[in-house]
PDB file of N, CA and C in Angstrom:
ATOM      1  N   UNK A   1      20.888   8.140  -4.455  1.00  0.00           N
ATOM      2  CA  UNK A   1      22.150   7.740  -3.894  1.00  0.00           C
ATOM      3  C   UNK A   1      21.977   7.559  -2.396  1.00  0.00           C
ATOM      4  N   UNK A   2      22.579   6.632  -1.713  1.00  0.00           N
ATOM      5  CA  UNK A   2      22.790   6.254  -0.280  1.00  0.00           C
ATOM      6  C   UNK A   2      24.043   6.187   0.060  1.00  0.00           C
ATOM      7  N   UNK A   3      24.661   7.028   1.034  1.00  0.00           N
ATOM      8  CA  UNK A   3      25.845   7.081   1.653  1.00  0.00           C
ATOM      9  C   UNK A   3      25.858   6.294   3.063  1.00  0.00           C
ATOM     10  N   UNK A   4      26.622   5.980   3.437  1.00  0.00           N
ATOM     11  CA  UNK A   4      26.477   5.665   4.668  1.00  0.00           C
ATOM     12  C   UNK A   4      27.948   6.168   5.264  1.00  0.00           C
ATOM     13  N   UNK A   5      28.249   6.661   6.103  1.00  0.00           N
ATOM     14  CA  UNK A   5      29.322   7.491   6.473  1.00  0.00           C
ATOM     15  C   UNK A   5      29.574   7.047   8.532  1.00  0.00           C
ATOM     16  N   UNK A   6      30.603   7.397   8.508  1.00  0.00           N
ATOM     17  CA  UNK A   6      31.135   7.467  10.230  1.00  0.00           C
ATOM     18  C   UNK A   6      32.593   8.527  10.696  1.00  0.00           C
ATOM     19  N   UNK A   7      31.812   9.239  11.200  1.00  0.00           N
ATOM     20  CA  UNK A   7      32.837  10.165  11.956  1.00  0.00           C
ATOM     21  C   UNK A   7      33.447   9.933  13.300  1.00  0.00           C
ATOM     22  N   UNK A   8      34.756   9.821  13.513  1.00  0.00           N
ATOM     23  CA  UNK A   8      34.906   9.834  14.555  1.00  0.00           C
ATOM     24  C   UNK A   8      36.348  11.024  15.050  1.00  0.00           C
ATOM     25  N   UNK A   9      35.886  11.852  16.170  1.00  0.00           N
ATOM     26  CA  UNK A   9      36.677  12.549  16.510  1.00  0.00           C
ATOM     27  C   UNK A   9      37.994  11.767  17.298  1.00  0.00           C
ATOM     28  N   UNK A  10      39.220  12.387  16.773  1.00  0.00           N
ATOM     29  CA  UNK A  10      40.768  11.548  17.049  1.00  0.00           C
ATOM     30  C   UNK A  10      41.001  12.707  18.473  1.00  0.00           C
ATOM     31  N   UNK A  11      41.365  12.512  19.384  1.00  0.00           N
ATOM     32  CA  UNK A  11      42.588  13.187  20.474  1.00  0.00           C
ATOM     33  C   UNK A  11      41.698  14.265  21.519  1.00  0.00           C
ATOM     34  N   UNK A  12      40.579  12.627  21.487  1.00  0.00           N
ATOM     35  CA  UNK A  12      39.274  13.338  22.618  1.00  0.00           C
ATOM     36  C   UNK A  12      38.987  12.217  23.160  1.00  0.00           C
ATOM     37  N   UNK A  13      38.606  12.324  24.600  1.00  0.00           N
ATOM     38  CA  UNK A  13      37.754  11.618  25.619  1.00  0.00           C
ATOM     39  C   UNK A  13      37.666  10.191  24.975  1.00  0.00           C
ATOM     40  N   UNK A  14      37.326   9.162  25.628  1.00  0.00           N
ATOM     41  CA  UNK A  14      36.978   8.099  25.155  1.00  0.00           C
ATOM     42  C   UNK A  14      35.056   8.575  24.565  1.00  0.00           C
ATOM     43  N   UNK A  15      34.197   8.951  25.258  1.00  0.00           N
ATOM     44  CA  UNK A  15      33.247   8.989  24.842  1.00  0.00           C
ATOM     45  C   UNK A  15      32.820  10.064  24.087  1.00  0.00           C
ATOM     46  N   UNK A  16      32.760   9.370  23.043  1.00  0.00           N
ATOM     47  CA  UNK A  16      32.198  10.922  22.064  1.00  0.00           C
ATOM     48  C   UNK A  16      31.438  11.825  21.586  1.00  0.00           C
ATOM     49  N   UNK A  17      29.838  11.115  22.258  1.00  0.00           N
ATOM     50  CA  UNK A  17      28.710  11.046  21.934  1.00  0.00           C
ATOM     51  C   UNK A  17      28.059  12.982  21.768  1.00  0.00           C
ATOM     52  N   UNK A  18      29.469  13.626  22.739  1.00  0.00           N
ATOM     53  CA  UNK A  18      28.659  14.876  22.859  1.00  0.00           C
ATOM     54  C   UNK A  18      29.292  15.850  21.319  1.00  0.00           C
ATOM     55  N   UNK A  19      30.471  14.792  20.285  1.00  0.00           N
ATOM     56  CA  UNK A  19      30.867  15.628  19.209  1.00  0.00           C
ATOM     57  C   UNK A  19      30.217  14.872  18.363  1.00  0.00           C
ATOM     58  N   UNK A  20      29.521  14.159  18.250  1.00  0.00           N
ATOM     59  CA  UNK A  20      28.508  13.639  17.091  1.00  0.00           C
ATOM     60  C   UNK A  20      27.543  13.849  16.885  1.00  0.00           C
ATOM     61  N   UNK A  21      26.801  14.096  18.378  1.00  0.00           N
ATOM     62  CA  UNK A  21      25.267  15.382  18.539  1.00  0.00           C
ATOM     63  C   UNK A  21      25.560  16.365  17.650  1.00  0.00           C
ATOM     64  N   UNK A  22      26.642  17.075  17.749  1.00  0.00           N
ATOM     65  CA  UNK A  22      26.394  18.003  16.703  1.00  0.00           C
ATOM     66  C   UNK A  22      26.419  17.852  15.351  1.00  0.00           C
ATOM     67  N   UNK A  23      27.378  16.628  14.499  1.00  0.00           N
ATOM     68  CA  UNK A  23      27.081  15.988  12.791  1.00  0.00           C
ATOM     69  C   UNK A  23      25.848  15.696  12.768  1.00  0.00           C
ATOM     70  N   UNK A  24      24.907  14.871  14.198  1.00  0.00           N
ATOM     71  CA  UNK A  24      23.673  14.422  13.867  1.00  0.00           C
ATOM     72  C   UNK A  24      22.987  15.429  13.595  1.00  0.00           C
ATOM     73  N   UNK A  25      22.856  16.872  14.948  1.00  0.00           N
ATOM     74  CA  UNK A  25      22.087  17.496  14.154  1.00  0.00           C
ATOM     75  C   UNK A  25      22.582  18.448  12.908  1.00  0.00           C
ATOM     76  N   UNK A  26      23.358  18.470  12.329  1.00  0.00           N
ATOM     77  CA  UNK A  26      23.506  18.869  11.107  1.00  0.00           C
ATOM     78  C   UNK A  26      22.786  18.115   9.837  1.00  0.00           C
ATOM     79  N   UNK A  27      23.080  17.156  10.175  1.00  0.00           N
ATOM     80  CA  UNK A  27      21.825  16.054   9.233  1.00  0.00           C
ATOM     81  C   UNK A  27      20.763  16.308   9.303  1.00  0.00           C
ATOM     82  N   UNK A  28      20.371  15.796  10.319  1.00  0.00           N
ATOM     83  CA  UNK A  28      19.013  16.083  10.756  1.00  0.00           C
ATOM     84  C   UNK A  28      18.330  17.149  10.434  1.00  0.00           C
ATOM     85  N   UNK A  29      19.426  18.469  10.239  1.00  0.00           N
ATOM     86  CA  UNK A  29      18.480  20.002  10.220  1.00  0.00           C
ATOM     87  C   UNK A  29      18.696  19.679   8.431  1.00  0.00           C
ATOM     88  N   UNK A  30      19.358  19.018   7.854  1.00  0.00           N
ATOM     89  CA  UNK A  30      19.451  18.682   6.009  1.00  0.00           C
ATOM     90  C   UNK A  30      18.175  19.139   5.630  1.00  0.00           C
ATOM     91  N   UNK A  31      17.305  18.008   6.191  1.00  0.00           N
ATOM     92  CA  UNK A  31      15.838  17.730   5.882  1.00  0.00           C
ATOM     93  C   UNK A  31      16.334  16.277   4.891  1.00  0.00           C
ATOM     94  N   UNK A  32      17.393  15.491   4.558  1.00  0.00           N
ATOM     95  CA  UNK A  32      17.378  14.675   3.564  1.00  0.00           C
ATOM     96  C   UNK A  32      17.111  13.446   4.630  1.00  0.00           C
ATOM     97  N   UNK A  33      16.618  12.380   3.568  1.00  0.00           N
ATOM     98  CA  UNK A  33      15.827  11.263   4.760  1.00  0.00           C
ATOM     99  C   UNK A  33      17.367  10.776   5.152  1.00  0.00           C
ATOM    100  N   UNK A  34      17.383  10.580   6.626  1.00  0.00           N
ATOM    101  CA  UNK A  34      18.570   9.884   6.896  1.00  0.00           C
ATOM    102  C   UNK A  34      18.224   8.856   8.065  1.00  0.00           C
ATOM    103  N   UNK A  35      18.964   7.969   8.385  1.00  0.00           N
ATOM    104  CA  UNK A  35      18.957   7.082   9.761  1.00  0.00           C
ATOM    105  C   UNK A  35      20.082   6.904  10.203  1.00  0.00           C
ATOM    106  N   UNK A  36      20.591   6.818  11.619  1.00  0.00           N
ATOM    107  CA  UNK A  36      21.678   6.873  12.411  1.00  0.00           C
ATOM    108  C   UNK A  36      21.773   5.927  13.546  1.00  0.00           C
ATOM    109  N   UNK A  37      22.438   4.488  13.625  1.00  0.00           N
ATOM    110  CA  UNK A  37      22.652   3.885  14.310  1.00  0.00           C
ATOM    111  C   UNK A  37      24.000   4.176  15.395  1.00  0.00           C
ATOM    112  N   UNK A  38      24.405   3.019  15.666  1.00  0.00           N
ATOM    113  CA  UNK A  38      25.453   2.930  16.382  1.00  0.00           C
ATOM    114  C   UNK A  38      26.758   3.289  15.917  1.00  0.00           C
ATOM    115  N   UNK A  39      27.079   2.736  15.115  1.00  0.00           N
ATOM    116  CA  UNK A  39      28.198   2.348  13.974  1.00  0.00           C
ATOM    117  C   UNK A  39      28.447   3.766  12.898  1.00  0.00           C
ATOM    118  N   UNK A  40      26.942   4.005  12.150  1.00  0.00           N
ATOM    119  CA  UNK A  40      27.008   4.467  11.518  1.00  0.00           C
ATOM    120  C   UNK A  40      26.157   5.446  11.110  1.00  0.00           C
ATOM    121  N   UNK A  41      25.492   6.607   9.814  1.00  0.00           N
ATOM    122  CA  UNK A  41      24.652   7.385   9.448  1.00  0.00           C
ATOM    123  C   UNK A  41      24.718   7.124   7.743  1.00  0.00           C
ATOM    124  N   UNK A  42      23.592   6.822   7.504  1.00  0.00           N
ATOM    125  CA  UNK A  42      22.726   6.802   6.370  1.00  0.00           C
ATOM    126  C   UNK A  42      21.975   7.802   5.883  1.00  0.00           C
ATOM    127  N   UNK A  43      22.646   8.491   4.600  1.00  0.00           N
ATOM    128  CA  UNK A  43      21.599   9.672   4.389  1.00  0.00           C
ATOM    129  C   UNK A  43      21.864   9.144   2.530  1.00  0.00           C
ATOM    130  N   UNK A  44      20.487   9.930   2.444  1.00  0.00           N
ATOM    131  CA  UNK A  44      19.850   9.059   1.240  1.00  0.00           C
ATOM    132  C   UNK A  44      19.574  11.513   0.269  1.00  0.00           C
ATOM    133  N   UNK A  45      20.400  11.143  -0.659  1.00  0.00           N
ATOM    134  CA  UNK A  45      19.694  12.135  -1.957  1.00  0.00           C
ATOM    135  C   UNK A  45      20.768  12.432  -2.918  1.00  0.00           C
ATOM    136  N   UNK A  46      20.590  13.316  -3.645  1.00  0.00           N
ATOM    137  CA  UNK A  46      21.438  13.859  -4.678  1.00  0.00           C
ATOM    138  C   UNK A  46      22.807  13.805  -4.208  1.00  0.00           C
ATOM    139  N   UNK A  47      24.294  13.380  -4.925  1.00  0.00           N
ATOM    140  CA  UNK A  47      25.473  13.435  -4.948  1.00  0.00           C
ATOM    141  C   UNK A  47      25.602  15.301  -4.451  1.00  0.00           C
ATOM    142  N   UNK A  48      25.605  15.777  -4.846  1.00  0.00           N
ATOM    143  CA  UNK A  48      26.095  17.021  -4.264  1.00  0.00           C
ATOM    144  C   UNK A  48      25.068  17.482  -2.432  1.00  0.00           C
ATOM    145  N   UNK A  49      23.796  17.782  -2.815  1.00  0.00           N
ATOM    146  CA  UNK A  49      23.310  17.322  -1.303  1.00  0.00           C
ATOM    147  C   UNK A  49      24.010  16.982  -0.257  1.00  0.00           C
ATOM    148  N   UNK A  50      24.419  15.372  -0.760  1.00  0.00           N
ATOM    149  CA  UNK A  50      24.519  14.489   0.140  1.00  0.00           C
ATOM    150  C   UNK A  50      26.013  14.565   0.628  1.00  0.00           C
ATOM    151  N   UNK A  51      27.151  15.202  -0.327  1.00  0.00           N
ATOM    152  CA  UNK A  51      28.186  15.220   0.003  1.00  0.00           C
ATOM    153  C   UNK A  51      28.914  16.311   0.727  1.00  0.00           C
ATOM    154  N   UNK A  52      27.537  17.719   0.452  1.00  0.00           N
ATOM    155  CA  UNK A  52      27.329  19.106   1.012  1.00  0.00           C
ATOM    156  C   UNK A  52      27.053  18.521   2.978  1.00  0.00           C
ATOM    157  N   UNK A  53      26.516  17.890   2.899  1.00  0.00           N
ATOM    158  CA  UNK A  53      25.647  17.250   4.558  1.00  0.00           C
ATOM    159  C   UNK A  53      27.034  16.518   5.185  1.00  0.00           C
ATOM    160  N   UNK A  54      27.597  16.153   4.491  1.00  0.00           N
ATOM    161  CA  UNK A  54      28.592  15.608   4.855  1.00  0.00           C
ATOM    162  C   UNK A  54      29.755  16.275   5.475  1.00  0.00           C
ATOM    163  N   UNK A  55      29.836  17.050   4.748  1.00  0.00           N
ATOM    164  CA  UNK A  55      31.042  18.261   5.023  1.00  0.00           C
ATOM    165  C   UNK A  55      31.037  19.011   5.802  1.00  0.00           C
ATOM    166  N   UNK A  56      29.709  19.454   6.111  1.00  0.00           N
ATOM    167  CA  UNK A  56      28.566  20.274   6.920  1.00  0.00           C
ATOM    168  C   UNK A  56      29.277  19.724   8.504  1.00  0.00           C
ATOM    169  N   UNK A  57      28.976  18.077   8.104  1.00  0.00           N
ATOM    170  CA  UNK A  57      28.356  17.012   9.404  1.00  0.00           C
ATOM    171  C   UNK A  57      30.069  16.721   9.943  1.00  0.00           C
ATOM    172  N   UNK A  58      31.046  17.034   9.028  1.00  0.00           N
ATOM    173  CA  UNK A  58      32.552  16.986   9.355  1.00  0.00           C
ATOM    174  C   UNK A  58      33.278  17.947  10.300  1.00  0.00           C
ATOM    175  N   UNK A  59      32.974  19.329   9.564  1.00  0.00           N
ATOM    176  CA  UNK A  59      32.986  20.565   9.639  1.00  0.00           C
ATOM    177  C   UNK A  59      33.002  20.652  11.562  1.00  0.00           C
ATOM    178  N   UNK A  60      31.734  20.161  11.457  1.00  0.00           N
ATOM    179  CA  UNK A  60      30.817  20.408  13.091  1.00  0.00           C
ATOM    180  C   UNK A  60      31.834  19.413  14.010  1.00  0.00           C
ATOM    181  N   UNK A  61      32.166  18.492  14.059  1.00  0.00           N
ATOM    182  CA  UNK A  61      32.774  17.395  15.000  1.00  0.00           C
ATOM    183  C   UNK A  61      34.447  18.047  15.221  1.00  0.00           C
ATOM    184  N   UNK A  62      34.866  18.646  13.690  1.00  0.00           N
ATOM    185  CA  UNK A  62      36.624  19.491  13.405  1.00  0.00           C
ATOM    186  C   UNK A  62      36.101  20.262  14.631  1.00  0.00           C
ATOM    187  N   UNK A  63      34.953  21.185  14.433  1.00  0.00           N
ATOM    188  CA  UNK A  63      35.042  22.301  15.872  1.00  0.00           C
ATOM    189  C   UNK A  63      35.254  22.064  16.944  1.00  0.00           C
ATOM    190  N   UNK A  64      35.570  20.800  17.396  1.00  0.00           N
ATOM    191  CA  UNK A  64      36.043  20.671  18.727  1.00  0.00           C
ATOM    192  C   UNK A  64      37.095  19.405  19.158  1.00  0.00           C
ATOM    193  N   UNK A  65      37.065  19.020  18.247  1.00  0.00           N
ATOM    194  CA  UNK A  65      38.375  17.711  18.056  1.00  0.00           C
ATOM    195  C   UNK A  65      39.269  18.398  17.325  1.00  0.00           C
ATOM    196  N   UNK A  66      40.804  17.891  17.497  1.00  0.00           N
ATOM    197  CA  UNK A  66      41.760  18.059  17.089  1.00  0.00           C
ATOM    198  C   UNK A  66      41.903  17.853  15.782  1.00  0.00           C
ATOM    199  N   UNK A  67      41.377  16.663  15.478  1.00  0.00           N
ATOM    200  CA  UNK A  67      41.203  15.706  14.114  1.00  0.00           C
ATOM    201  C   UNK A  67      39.869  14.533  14.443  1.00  0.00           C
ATOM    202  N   UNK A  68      39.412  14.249  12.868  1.00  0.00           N
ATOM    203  CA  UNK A  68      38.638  14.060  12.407  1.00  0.00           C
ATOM    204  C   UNK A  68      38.562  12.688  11.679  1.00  0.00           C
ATOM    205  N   UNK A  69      38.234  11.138  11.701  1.00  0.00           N
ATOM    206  CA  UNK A  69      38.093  10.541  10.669  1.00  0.00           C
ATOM    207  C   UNK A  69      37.120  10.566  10.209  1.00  0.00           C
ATOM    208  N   UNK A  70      37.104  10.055   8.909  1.00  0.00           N
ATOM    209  CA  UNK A  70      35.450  10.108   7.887  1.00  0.00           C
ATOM    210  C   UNK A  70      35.508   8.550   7.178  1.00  0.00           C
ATOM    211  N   UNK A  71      35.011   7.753   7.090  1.00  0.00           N
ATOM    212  CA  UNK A  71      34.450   6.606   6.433  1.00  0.00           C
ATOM    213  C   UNK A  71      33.614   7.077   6.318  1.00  0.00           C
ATOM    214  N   UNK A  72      33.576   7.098   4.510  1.00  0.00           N
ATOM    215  CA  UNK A  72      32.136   6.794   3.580  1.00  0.00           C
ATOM    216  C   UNK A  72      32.173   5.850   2.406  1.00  0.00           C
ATOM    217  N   UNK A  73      30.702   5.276   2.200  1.00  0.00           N
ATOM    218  CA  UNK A  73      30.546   3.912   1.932  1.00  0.00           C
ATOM    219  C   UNK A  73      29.416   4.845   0.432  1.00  0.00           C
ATOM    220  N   UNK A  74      29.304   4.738  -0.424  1.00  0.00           N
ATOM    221  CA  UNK A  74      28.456   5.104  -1.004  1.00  0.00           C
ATOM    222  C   UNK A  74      27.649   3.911  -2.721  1.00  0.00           C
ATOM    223  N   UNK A  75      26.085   3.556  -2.391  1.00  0.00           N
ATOM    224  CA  UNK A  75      26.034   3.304  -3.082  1.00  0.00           C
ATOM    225  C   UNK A  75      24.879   4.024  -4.021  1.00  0.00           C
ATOM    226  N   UNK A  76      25.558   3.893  -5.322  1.00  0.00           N
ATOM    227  CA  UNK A  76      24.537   4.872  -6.466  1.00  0.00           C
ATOM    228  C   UNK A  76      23.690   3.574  -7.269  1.00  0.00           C
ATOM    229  N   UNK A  77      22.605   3.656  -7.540  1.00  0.00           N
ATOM    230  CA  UNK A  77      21.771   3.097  -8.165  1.00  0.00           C
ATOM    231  C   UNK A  77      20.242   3.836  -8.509  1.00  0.00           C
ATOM    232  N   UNK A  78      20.732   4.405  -9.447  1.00  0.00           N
ATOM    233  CA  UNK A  78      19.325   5.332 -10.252  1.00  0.00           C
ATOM    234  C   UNK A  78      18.192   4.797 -10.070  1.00  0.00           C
ATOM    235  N   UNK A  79      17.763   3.573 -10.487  1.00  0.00           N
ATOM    236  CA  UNK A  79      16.549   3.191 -10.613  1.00  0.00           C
ATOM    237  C   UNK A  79      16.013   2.870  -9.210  1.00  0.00           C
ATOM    238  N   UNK A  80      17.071   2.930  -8.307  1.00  0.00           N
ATOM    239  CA  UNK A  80      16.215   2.798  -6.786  1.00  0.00           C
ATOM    240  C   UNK A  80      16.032   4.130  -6.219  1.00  0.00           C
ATOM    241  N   UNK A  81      14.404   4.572  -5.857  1.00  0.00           N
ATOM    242  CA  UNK A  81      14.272   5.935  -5.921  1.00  0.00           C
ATOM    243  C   UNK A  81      14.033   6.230  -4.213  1.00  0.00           C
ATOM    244  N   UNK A  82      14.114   5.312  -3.418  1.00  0.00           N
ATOM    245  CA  UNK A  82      14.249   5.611  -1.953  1.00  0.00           C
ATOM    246  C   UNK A  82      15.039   4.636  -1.271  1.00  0.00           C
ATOM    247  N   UNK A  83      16.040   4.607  -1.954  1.00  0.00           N
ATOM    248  CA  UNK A  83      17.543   3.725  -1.355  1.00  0.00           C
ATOM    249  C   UNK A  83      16.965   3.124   0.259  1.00  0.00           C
ATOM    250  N   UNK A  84      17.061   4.040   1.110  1.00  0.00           N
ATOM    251  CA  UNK A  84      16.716   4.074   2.851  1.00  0.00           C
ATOM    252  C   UNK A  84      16.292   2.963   2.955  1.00  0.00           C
ATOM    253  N   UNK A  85      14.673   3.004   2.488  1.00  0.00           N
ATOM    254  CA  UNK A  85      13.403   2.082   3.028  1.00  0.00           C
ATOM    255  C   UNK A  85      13.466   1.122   1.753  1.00  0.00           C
ATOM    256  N   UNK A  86      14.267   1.701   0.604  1.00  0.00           N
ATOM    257  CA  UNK A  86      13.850   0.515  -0.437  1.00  0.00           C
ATOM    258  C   UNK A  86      14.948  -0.900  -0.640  1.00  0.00           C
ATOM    259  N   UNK A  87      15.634  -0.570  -0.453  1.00  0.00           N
ATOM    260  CA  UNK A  87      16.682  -1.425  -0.415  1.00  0.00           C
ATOM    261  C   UNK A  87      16.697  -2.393   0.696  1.00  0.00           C
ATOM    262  N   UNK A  88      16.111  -2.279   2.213  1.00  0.00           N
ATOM    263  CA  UNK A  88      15.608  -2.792   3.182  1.00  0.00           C
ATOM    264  C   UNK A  88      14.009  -3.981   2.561  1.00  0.00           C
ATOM    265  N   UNK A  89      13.609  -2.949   1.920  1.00  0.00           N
ATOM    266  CA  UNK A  89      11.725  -3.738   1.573  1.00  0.00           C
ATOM    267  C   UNK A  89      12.495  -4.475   0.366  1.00  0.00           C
ATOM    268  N   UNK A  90      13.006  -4.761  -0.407  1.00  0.00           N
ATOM    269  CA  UNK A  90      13.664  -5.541  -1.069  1.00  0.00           C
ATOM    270  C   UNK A  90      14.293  -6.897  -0.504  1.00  0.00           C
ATOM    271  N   UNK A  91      14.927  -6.770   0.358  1.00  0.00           N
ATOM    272  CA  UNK A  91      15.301  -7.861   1.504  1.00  0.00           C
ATOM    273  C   UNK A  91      14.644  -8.337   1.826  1.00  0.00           C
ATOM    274  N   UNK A  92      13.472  -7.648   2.766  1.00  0.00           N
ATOM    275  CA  UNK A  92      12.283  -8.415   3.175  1.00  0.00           C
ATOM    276  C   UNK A  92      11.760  -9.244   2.243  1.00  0.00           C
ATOM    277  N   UNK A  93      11.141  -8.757   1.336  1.00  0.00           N
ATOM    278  CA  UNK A  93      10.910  -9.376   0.277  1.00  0.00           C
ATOM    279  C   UNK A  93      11.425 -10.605   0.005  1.00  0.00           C
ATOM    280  N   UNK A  94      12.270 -10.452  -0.741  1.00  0.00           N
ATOM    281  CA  UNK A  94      13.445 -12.296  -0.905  1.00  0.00           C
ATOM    282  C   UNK A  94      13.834 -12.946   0.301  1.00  0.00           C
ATOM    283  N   UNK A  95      13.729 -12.409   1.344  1.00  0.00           N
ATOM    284  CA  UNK A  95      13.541 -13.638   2.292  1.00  0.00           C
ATOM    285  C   UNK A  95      11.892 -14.381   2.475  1.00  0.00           C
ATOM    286  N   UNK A  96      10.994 -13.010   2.335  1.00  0.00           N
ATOM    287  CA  UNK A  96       9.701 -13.888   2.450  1.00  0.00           C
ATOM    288  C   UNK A  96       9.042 -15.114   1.228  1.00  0.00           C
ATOM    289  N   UNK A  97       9.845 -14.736  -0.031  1.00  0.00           N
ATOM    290  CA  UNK A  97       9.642 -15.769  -1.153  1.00  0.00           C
ATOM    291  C   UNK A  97      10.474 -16.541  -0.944  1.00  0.00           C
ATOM    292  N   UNK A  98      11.822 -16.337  -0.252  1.00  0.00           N
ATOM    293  CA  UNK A  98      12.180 -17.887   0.021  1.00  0.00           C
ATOM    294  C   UNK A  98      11.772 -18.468   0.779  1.00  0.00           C
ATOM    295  N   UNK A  99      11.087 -18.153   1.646  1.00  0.00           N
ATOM    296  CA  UNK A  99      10.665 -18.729   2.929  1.00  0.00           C
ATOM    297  C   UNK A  99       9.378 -19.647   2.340  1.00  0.00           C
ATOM    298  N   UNK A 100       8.674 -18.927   1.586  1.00  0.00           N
ATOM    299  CA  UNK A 100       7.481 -19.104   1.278  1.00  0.00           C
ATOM    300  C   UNK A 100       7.864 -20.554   0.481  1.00  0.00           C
ATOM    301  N   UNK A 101       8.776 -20.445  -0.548  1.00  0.00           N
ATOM    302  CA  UNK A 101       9.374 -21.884  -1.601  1.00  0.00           C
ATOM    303  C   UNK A 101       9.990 -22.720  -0.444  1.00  0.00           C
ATOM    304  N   UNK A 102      10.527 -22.758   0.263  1.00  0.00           N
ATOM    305  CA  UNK A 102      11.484 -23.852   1.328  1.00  0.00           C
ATOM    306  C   UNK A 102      10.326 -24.060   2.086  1.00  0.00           C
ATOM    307  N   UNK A 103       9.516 -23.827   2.336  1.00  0.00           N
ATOM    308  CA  UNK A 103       8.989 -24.390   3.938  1.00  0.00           C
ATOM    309  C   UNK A 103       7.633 -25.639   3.419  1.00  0.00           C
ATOM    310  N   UNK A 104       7.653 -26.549   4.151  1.00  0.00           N
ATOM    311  CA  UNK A 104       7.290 -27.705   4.029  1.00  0.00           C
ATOM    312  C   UNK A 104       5.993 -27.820   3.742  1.00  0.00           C
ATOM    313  N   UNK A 105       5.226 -27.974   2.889  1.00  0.00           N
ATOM    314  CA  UNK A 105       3.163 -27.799   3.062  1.00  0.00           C
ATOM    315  C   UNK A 105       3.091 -28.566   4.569  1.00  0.00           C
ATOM    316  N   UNK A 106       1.310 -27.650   4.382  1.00  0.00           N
ATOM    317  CA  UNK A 106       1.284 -28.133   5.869  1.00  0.00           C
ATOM    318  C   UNK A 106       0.254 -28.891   5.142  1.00  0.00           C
ATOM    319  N   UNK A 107      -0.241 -30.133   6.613  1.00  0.00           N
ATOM    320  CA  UNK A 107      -1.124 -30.991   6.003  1.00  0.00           C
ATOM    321  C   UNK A 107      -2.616 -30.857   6.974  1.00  0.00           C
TER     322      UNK A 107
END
């Protein structure tokens, strides 16, 4: 399973970066593979795990904000066994076979 989730603390500072250090490292200390952009956090394992990290990663941001939003995005697909990196190398993939069928012989 791959979640992808976003917290944002309500009835604080414009910049928030110092109540999300702490959801990140709550993830981070998971040990479950995760990645964390701008926007958002991607953590990749078991439905309970992953929804335990979550709560964890909620929990931590409530301790110092008033309130709390949570967007989560979750997709389940069994037979993909490293969602993260696999679902990415999949992409790659079908763009490089299309690329490979569309592009013109060379002469």
């Amino acid at each position: 399973m791959l979640v992808a989730f976003s917290l944002t603390p309500m009835g604080v500072e414009t910049v928030v970066a110092d109540y999300i250090a702490d959801a990140v490292r709550v993830i981070r200390d998971s040990g479950l593979p995760n990645r964390s952009d701008s926007m958002y956090t991607m953590i990749e394992g078991e439905w309970d795990e992953v929804m335990d990290v979550i709560k964890r990663a909620t929990e931590a941001v409530a301790a110092k904000a008033p309130r709390v939003q949570l967007i989560v995005k979750a997709d389940i697909w069994p037979e993909m066994h490293t969602p993260l990196d696999g679902k990415i190398a999949l992409l790659e993939q079908r763009i490089a076979d299309t690329t490979q069928v569309s592009s013109p012989p060379t002469s």
